[in-house]
Amino acid sequence: MAVQVSLASEGGSDTPVPDLSIEVDDLDEALHRVKKAKIPLEYGPANEPWGVRRFYVKDPLGKCAKTKARRASTA
């Protein structure tokens, strides 16, 4: 799974600004791993109007991490 890490200045869709943003090729696989580890979701998974699907979790120190994947274009 290829991973891209970036920092954000806006949360979008009335979500908090994440401390860390991680882009993955397969969001379903990432979500499966999070659920298997019993990490509670803070938001999502959600399909956003700007073409990404994402979810948020918090780390043990309370930092917000967003995991996202670009959705295939339907045009």
XYZ file of C-alpha atoms in Angstrom:
75
model
C 0.000 0.000 0.000
C 1.515 3.332 -1.069
C 1.194 6.065 1.554
C 1.394 9.872 1.306
C 1.726 11.973 4.483
C 0.774 15.682 4.560
C -0.265 18.451 6.965
C -3.574 20.345 6.626
C -4.804 23.817 7.531
C -8.544 23.079 7.151
C -10.702 20.144 8.209
C -13.605 20.510 5.751
C -17.201 19.336 6.305
C -17.186 20.903 9.797
C -14.501 18.493 11.020
C -11.530 19.469 13.189
C -8.228 20.312 11.522
C -6.253 17.071 11.623
C -2.778 17.071 13.131
C -1.737 14.577 10.472
C -3.182 13.535 7.107
C -2.314 10.177 5.576
C -3.297 9.338 2.004
C -3.565 5.659 1.098
C -4.464 3.728 -2.061
C -6.965 1.452 -0.299
C -9.073 3.134 2.373
C -11.091 -0.016 2.997
C -7.909 -1.915 3.914
C -6.762 0.915 6.212
C -10.218 1.017 7.824
C -10.152 -2.760 8.295
C -6.798 -2.502 10.104
C -8.058 0.318 12.353
C -11.180 -1.660 13.279
C -9.134 -4.833 13.845
C -6.931 -2.852 16.267
C -10.137 -1.638 18.000
C -9.236 2.023 17.471
C -12.416 4.123 17.731
C -13.350 6.298 14.765
C -13.798 10.014 15.448
C -15.360 10.717 12.024
C -16.371 8.722 8.987
C -15.780 6.913 6.884
C -17.315 9.594 4.659
C -17.376 10.327 0.945
C -16.612 14.042 0.649
C -17.866 16.274 -2.205
C -14.297 17.169 -3.261
C -13.527 13.594 -4.303
C -12.000 11.888 -1.274
C -13.207 9.234 1.147
C -11.803 9.592 4.655
C -11.990 8.818 8.352
C -10.459 10.337 11.495
C -8.989 8.689 14.582
C -7.139 10.039 17.619
C -3.827 8.698 18.841
C -3.256 7.889 22.535
C -2.152 11.510 23.149
C -5.343 12.914 21.606
C -3.823 14.018 18.292
C -6.227 13.799 15.356
C -5.122 11.752 12.330
C -7.035 11.716 9.055
C -6.714 8.789 6.664
C -8.006 9.420 3.159
C -8.096 8.041 -0.371
C -9.040 9.721 -3.616
C -12.230 8.385 -5.149
C -12.290 7.359 -8.784
C -13.726 10.017 -11.082
C -17.207 9.256 -12.347
C -17.060 11.819 -15.200
